[in-house]
Structure formats: C-alpha cells, structure tokens
PDB file of C-alpha atoms in Angstrom:
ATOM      1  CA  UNK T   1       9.806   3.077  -4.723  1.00 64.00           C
ATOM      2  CA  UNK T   2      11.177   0.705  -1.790  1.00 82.00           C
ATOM      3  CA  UNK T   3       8.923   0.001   0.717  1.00 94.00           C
ATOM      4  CA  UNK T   4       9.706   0.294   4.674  1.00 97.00           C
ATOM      5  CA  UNK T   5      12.286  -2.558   5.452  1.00 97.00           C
ATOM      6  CA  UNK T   6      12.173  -4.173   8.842  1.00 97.00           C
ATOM      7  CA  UNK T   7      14.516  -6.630  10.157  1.00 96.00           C
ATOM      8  CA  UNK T   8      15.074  -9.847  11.195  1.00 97.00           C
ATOM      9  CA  UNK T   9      12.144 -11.000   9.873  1.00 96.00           C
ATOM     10  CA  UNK T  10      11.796 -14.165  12.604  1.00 97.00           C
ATOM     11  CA  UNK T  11      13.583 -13.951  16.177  1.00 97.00           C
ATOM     12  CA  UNK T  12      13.166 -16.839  18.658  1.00 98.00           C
ATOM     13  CA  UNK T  13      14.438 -15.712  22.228  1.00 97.00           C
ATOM     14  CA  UNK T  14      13.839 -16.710  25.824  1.00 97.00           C
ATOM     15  CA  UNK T  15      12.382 -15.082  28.488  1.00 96.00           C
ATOM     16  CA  UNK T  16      15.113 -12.401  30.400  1.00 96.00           C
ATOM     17  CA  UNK T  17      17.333 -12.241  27.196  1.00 97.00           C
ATOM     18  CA  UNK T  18      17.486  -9.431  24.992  1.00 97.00           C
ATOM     19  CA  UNK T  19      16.506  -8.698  21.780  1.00 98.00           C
ATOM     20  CA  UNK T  20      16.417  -5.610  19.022  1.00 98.00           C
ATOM     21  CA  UNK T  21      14.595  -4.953  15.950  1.00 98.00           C
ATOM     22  CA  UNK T  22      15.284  -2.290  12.834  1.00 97.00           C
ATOM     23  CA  UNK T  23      13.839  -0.135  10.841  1.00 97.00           C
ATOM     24  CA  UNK T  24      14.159   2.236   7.601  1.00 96.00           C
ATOM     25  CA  UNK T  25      11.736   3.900   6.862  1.00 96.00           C
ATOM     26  CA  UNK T  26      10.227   4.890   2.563  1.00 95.00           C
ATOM     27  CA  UNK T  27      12.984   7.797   1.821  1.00 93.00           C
ATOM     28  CA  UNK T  28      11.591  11.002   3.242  1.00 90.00           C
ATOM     29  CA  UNK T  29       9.078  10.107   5.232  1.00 92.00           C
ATOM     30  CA  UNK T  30       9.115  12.365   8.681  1.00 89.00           C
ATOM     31  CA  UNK T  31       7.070  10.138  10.754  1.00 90.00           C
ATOM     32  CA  UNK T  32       8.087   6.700  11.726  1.00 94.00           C
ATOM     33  CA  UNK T  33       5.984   4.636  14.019  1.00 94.00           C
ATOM     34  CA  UNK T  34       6.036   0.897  15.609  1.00 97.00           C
ATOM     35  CA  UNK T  35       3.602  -1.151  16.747  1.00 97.00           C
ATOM     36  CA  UNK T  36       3.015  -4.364  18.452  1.00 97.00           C
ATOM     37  CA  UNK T  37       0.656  -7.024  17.037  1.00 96.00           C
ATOM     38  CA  UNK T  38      -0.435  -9.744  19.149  1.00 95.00           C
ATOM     39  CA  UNK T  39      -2.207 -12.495  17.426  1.00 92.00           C
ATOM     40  CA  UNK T  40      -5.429 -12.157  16.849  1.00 89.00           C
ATOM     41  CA  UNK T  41      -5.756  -8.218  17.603  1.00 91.00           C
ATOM     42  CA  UNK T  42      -4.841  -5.372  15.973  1.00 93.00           C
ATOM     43  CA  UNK T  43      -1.942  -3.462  15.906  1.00 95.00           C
ATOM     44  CA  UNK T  44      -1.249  -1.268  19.450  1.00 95.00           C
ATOM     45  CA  UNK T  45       1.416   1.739  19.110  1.00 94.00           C
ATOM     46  CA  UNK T  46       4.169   1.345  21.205  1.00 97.00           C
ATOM     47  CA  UNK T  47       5.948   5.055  19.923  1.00 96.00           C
ATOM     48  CA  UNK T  48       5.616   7.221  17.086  1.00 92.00           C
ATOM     49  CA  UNK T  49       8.719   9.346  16.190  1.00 92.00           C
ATOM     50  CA  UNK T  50       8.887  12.418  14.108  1.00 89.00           C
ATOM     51  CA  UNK T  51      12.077  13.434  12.526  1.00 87.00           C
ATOM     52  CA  UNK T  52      14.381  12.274  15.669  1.00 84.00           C
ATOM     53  CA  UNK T  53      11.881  13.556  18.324  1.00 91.00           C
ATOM     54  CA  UNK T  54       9.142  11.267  20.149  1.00 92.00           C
ATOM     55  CA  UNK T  55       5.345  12.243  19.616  1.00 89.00           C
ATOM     56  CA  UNK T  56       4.071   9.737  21.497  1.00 90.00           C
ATOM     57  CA  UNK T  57       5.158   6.937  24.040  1.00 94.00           C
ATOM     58  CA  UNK T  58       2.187   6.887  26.287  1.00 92.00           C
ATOM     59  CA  UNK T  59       1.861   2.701  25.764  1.00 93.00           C
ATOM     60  CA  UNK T  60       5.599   1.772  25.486  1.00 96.00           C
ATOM     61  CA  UNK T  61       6.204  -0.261  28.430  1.00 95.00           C
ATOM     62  CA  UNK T  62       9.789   1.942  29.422  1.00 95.00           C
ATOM     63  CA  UNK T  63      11.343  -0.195  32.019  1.00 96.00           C
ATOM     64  CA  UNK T  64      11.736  -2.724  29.338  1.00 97.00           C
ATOM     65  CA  UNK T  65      11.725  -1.229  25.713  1.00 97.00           C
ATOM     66  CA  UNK T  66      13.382   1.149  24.112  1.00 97.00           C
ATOM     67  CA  UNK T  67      13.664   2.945  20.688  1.00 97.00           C
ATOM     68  CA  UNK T  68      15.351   5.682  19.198  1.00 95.00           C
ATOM     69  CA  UNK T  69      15.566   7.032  15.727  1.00 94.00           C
ATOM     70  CA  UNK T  70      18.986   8.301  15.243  1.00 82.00           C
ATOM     71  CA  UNK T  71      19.403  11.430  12.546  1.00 85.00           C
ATOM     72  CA  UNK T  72      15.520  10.846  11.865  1.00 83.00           C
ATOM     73  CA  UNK T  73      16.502   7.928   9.393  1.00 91.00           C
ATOM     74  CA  UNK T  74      16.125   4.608  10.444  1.00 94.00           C
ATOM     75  CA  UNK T  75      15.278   3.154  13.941  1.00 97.00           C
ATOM     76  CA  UNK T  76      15.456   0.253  16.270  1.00 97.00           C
ATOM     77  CA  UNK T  77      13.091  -1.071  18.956  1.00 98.00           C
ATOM     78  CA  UNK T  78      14.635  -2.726  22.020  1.00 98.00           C
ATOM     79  CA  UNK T  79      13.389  -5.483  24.744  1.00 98.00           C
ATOM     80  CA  UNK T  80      15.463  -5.750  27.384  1.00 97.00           C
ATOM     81  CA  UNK T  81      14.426  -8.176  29.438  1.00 96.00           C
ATOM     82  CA  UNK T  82      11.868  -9.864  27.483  1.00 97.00           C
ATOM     83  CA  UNK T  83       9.166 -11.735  28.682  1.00 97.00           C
ATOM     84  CA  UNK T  84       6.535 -14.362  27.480  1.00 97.00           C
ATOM     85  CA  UNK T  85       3.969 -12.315  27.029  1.00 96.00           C
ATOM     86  CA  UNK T  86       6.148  -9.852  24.774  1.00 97.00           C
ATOM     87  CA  UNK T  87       5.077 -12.336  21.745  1.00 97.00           C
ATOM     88  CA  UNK T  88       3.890 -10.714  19.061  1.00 97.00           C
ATOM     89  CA  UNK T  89       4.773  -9.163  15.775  1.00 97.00           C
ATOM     90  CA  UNK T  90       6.577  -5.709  16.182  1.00 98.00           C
ATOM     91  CA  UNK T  91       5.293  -3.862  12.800  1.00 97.00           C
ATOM     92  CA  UNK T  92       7.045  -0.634  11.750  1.00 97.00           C
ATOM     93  CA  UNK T  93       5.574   1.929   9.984  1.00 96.00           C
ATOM     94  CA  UNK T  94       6.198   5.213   8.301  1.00 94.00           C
ATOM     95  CA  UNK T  95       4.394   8.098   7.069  1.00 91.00           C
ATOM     96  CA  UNK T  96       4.792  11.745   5.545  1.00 86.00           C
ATOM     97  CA  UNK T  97       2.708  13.171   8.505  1.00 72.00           C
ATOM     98  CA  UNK T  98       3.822  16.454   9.576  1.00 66.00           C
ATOM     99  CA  UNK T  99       1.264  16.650  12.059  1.00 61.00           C
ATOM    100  CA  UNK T 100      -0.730  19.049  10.614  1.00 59.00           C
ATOM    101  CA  UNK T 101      -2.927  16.599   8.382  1.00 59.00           C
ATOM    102  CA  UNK T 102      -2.680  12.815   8.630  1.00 68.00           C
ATOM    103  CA  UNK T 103      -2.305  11.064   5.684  1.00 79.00           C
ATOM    104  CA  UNK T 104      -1.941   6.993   5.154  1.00 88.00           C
ATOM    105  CA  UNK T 105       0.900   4.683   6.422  1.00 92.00           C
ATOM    106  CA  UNK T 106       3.265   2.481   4.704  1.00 95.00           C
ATOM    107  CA  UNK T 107       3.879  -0.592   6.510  1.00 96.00           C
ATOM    108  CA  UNK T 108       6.582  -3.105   6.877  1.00 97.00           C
ATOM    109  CA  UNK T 109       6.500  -6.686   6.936  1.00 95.00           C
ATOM    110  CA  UNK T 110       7.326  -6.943  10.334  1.00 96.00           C
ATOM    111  CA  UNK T 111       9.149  -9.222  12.710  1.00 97.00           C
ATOM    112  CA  UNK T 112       7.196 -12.070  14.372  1.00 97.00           C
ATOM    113  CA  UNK T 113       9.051 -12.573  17.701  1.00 97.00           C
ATOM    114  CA  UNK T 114       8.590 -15.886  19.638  1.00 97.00           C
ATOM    115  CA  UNK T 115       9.784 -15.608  23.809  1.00 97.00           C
ATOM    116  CA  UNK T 116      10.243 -18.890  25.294  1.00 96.00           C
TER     117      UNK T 116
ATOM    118  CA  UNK I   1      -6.921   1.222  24.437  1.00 46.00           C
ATOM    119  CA  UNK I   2      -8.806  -0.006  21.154  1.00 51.00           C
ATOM    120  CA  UNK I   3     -11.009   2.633  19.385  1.00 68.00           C
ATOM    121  CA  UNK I   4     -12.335   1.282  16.587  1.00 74.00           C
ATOM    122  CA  UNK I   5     -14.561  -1.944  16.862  1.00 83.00           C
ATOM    123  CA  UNK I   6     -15.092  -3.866  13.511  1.00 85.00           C
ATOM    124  CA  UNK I   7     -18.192  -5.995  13.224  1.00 84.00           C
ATOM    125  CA  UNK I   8     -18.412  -9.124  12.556  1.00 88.00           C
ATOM    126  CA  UNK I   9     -15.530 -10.474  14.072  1.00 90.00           C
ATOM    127  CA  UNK I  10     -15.378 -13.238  10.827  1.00 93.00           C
ATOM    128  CA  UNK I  11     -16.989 -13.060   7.756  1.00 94.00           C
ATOM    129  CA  UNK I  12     -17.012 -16.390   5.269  1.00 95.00           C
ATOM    130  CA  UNK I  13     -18.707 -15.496   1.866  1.00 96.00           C
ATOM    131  CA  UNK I  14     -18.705 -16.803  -1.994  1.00 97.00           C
ATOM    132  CA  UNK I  15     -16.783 -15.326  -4.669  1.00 97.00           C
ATOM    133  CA  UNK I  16     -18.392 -13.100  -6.858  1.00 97.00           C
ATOM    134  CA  UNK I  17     -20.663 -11.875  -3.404  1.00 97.00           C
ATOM    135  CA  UNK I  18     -20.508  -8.189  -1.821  1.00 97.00           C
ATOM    136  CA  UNK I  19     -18.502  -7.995   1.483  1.00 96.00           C
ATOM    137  CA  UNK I  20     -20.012  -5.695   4.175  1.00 96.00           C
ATOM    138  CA  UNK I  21     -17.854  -4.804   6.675  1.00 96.00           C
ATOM    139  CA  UNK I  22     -18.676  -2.466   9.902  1.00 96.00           C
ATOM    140  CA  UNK I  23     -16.473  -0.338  12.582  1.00 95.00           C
ATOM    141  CA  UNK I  24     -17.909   1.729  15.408  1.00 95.00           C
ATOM    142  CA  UNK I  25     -15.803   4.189  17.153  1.00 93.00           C
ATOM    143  CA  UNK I  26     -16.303   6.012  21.020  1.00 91.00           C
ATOM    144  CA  UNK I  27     -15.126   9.713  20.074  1.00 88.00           C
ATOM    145  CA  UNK I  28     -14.780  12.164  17.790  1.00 88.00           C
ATOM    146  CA  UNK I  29     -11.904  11.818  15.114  1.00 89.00           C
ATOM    147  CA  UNK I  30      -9.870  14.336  12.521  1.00 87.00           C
ATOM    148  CA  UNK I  31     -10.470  10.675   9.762  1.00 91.00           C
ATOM    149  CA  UNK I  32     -10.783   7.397   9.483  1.00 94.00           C
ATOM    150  CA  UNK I  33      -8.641   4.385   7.282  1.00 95.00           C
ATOM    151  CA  UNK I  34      -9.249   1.131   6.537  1.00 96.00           C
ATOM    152  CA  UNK I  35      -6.286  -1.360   6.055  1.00 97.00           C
ATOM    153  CA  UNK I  36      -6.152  -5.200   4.994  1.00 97.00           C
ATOM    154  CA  UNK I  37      -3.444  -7.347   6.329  1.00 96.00           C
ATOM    155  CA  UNK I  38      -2.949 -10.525   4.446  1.00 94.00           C
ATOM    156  CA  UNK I  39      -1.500 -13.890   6.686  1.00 88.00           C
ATOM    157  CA  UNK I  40       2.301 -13.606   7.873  1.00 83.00           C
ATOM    158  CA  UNK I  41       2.541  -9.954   6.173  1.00 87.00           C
ATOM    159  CA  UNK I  42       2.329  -6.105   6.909  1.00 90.00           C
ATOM    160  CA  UNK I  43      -0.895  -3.725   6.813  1.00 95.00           C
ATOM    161  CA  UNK I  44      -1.306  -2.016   3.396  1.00 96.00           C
ATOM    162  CA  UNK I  45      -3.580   0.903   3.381  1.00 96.00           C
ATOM    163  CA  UNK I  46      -7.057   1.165   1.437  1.00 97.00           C
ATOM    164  CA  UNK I  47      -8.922   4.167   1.550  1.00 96.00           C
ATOM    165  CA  UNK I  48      -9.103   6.697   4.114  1.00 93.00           C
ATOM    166  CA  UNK I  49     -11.666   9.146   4.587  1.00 95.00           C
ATOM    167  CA  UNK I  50     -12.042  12.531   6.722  1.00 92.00           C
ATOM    168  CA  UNK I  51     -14.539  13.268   9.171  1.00 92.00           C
ATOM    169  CA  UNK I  52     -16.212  15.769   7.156  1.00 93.00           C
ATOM    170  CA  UNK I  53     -17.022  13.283   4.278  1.00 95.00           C
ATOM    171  CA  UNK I  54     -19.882  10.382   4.294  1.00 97.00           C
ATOM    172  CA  UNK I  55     -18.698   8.302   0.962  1.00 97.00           C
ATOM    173  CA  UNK I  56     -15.344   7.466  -0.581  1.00 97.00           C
ATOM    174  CA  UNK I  57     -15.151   4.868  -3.459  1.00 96.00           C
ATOM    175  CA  UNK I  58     -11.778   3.360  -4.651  1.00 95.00           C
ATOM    176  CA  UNK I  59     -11.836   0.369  -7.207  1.00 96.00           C
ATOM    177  CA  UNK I  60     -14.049  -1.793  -5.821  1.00 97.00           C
ATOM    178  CA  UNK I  61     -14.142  -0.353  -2.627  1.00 97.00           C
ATOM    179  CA  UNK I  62     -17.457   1.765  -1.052  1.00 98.00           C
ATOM    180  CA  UNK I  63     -16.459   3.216   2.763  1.00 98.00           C
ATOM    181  CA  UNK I  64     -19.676   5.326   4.358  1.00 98.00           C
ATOM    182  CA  UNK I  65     -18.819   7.640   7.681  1.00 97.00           C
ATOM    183  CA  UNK I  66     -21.466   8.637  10.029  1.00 97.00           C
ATOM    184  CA  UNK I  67     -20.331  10.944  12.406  1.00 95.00           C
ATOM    185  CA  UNK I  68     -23.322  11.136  13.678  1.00 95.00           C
ATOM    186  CA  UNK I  69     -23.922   7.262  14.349  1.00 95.00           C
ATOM    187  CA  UNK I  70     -19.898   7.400  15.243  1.00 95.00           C
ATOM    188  CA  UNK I  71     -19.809   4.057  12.518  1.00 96.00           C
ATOM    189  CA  UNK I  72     -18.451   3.655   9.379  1.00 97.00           C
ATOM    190  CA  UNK I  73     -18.676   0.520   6.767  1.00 97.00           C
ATOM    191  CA  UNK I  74     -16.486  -0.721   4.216  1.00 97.00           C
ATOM    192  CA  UNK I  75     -18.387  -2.680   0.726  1.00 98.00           C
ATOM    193  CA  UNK I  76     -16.106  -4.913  -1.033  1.00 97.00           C
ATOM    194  CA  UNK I  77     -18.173  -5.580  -4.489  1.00 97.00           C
ATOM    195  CA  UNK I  78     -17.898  -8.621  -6.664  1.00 97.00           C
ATOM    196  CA  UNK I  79     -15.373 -10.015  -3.736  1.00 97.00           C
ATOM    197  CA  UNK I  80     -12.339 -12.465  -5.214  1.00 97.00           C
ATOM    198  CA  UNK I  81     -10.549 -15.370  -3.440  1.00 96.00           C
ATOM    199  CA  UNK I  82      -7.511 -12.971  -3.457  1.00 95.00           C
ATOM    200  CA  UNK I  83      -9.803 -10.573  -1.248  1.00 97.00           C
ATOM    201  CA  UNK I  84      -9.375 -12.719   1.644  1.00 97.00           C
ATOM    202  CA  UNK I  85      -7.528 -11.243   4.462  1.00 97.00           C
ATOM    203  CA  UNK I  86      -7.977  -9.432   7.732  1.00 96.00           C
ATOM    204  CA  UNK I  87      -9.605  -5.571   7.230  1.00 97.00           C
ATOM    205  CA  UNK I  88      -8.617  -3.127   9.836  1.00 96.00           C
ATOM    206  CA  UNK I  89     -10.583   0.230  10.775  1.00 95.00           C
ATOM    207  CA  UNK I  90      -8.340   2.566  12.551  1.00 94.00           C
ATOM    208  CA  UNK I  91      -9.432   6.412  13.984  1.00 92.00           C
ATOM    209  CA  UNK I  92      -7.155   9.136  14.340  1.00 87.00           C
ATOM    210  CA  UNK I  93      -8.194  11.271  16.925  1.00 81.00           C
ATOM    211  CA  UNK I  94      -7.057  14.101  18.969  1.00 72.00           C
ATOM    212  CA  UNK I  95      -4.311  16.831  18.236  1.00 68.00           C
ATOM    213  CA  UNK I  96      -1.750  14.144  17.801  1.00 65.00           C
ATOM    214  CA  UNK I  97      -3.165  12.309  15.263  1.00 65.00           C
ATOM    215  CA  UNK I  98      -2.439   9.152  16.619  1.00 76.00           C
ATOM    216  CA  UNK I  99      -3.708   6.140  14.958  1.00 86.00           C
ATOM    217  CA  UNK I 100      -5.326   3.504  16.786  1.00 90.00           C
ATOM    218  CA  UNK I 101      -6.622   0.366  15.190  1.00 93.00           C
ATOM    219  CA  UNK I 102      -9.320  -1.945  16.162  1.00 93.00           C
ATOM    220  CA  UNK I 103      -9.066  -5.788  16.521  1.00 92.00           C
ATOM    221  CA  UNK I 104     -10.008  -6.740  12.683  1.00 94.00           C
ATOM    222  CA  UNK I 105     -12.422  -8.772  10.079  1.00 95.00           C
ATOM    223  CA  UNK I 106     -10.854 -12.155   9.403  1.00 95.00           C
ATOM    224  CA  UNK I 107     -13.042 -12.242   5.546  1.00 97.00           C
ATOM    225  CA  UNK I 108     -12.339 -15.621   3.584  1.00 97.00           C
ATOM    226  CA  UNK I 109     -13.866 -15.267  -0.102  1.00 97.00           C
ATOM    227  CA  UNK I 110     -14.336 -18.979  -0.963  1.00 95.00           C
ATOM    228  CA  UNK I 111     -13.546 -19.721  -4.915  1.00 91.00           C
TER     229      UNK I 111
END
C-alpha cells in the first residue's frame, strides 16, 4: 500500500517570497490534515480537510497561508509571504476519519522548509 | 495550544532496559495515540487507546490511561538501539476530533 507522498522534500526560500507544498494522500482516505513542526516541538495543525470541505482552520495563520484540497484527492499548502519564523517542517497527514470515530493517521515524510 | 505534556522531556537508557514514558493531558478526550518520529522523517502511529479503556498492549508496547488522573504512560520492554526516536502523545478531544500533539520524548537506547 503507498504511503502519503509529500513534496519537495527540502525548500530553501527567503523571507517575502513564496512558496507551496503537496500532498496525496493513502488512496481513500477522507480526511487529510497538515501540520507544522517546528524543531524541537510537536506537530501543531494548521487545517484538517475532509473530502474537499475544511473541518478545521482555527490555527492557520490566513493572511499568509493557504490550502485547498481540490476533488478531495490531493492538496497543497501555500505561504505567501513567508517569513523567518515560518521554519519548520510542514507534515501532511491522512486518515479514514469520518468524524464519527477517530482512528490513527498515516503520515508523510514531510518537507523541512528553511526561510532566510 | 499543546494538550498533551510528555514527561521527561529526554530519556537516555541501556539496551535491553524498560522505557517508561509519561503524558498528562488538561481535559477530557474521545482517545488517546502515541506516535514515534524517528530523525529527518514522518510520525508513524503506535497504539491508540479510547477513553473508556485503562491498558492496551501491542508487541512490546504497554500504554495505561487514567482518566481519572487525566495521564497516561507508554512501557517500551526489552528497549533496542533501533527504539531510539522521539515518542509523541497526542489527545483527541471535542466533537471534532481534532488531534493535538504534545512537545515529545527524545529516548536514545544506547547499544
């Protein structure tokens, strides 16, 4: 079974430029999820999808990110401006939650992004 | 905000010893899951357990909940060099079920 594929797996920007990450998800899994990992701490979610629709966005800083998850499929996280402190590695995740019981989720590898 | 706190922040111990790793929580939650991350790569899950059961075992993995206590701990038994890694606790909580993660166990197993 392939895993959840994330992409690029390194990205070295500077501050105010723009940058975009992607994301498919383990075949049939409704829920797809990304987080941001800054070192040394544990994973924070920036927006869980399911299907196409958003669940949650509460911590996703909106005047710079963005995601969508077009035809529930894959997805793509966006930083637009980015700035030093957006360092981190943006992990993407997926799940067959349907909301009505959780069950375990199925990470990617993630991409480590450096801002300069 | 971060849930889950794991305790001890580090954890340096010789092969072949028992790994005992703690999380406490501030509120209720529908289950908990643990997760190891190993350097450079992505979380991979290891056992997850709901709030209406106190003991899970998987392998060589023992994880206790104590809803009452709002804690939970996670054994490693007979603990390899290839055990080393960072453990996770995270809590899913409310009617969204979202999934929030404390700040991890860095655990080396020395050989």
């Amino acid at each position: 079974e392939a895993g959840v594929a994330q992409s690029p797996r390194y990205k070295i920007i500077e501050k105010r430029q723009s940058v975009a990450f992607w994301c498919n998800p383990i075949s049939g899994h409704a829920t797809l999820y990304w987080y941001q990992q800054i070192l040394g701490q544990g994973p924070k979610l920036l927006i869980q999808f399911q299907n196409n629709g958003v669940v949650d966005d509460s911590q996703l800083p909106k005047d710079r990110f963005s995601a969508e998850r077009l035809k529930g499929v894959d997805s793509t996280l966006k930083i637009q401006p980015a700035k030093l402190e957006d360092s981190a590695v943006y992990l993407c995740a997926s799940s067959t939650n349907t909301g009505r019981r959780y069950e375990k989720l199925f990470f990617g590898s993630g991409t480590q992004l450096s801002v300069l | 905000s971060q849930q889950g706190e794991e305790d001890p922040q580090a954890l340096s111990i010789q092969e072949g010893e028992n790994a005992t790793m703690n999380c406490s929580y501030k509120t209720s939650i529908n289950n908990l899951q643990w997760y190891r991350q190993n350097s450079g790569r992505g979380l991979v899950h290891l056992i997850l357990i709901r709030s209406n059961e106190r003991e899970k075992h998987s392998g060589r993995l023992r994880v206790t909940l104590d809803t009452s206590k709002k804690s939970s701990s996670l054994l490693i038994t007979a603990s390899r060099a290839a055990d080393t890694a960072s453990y996770f606790c995270a809590t899913d909580a409310g009617a969204n079920s979202k999934l929030t993660f404390g700040k991890g166990i860095t655990l080396s197993v020395r050989p």
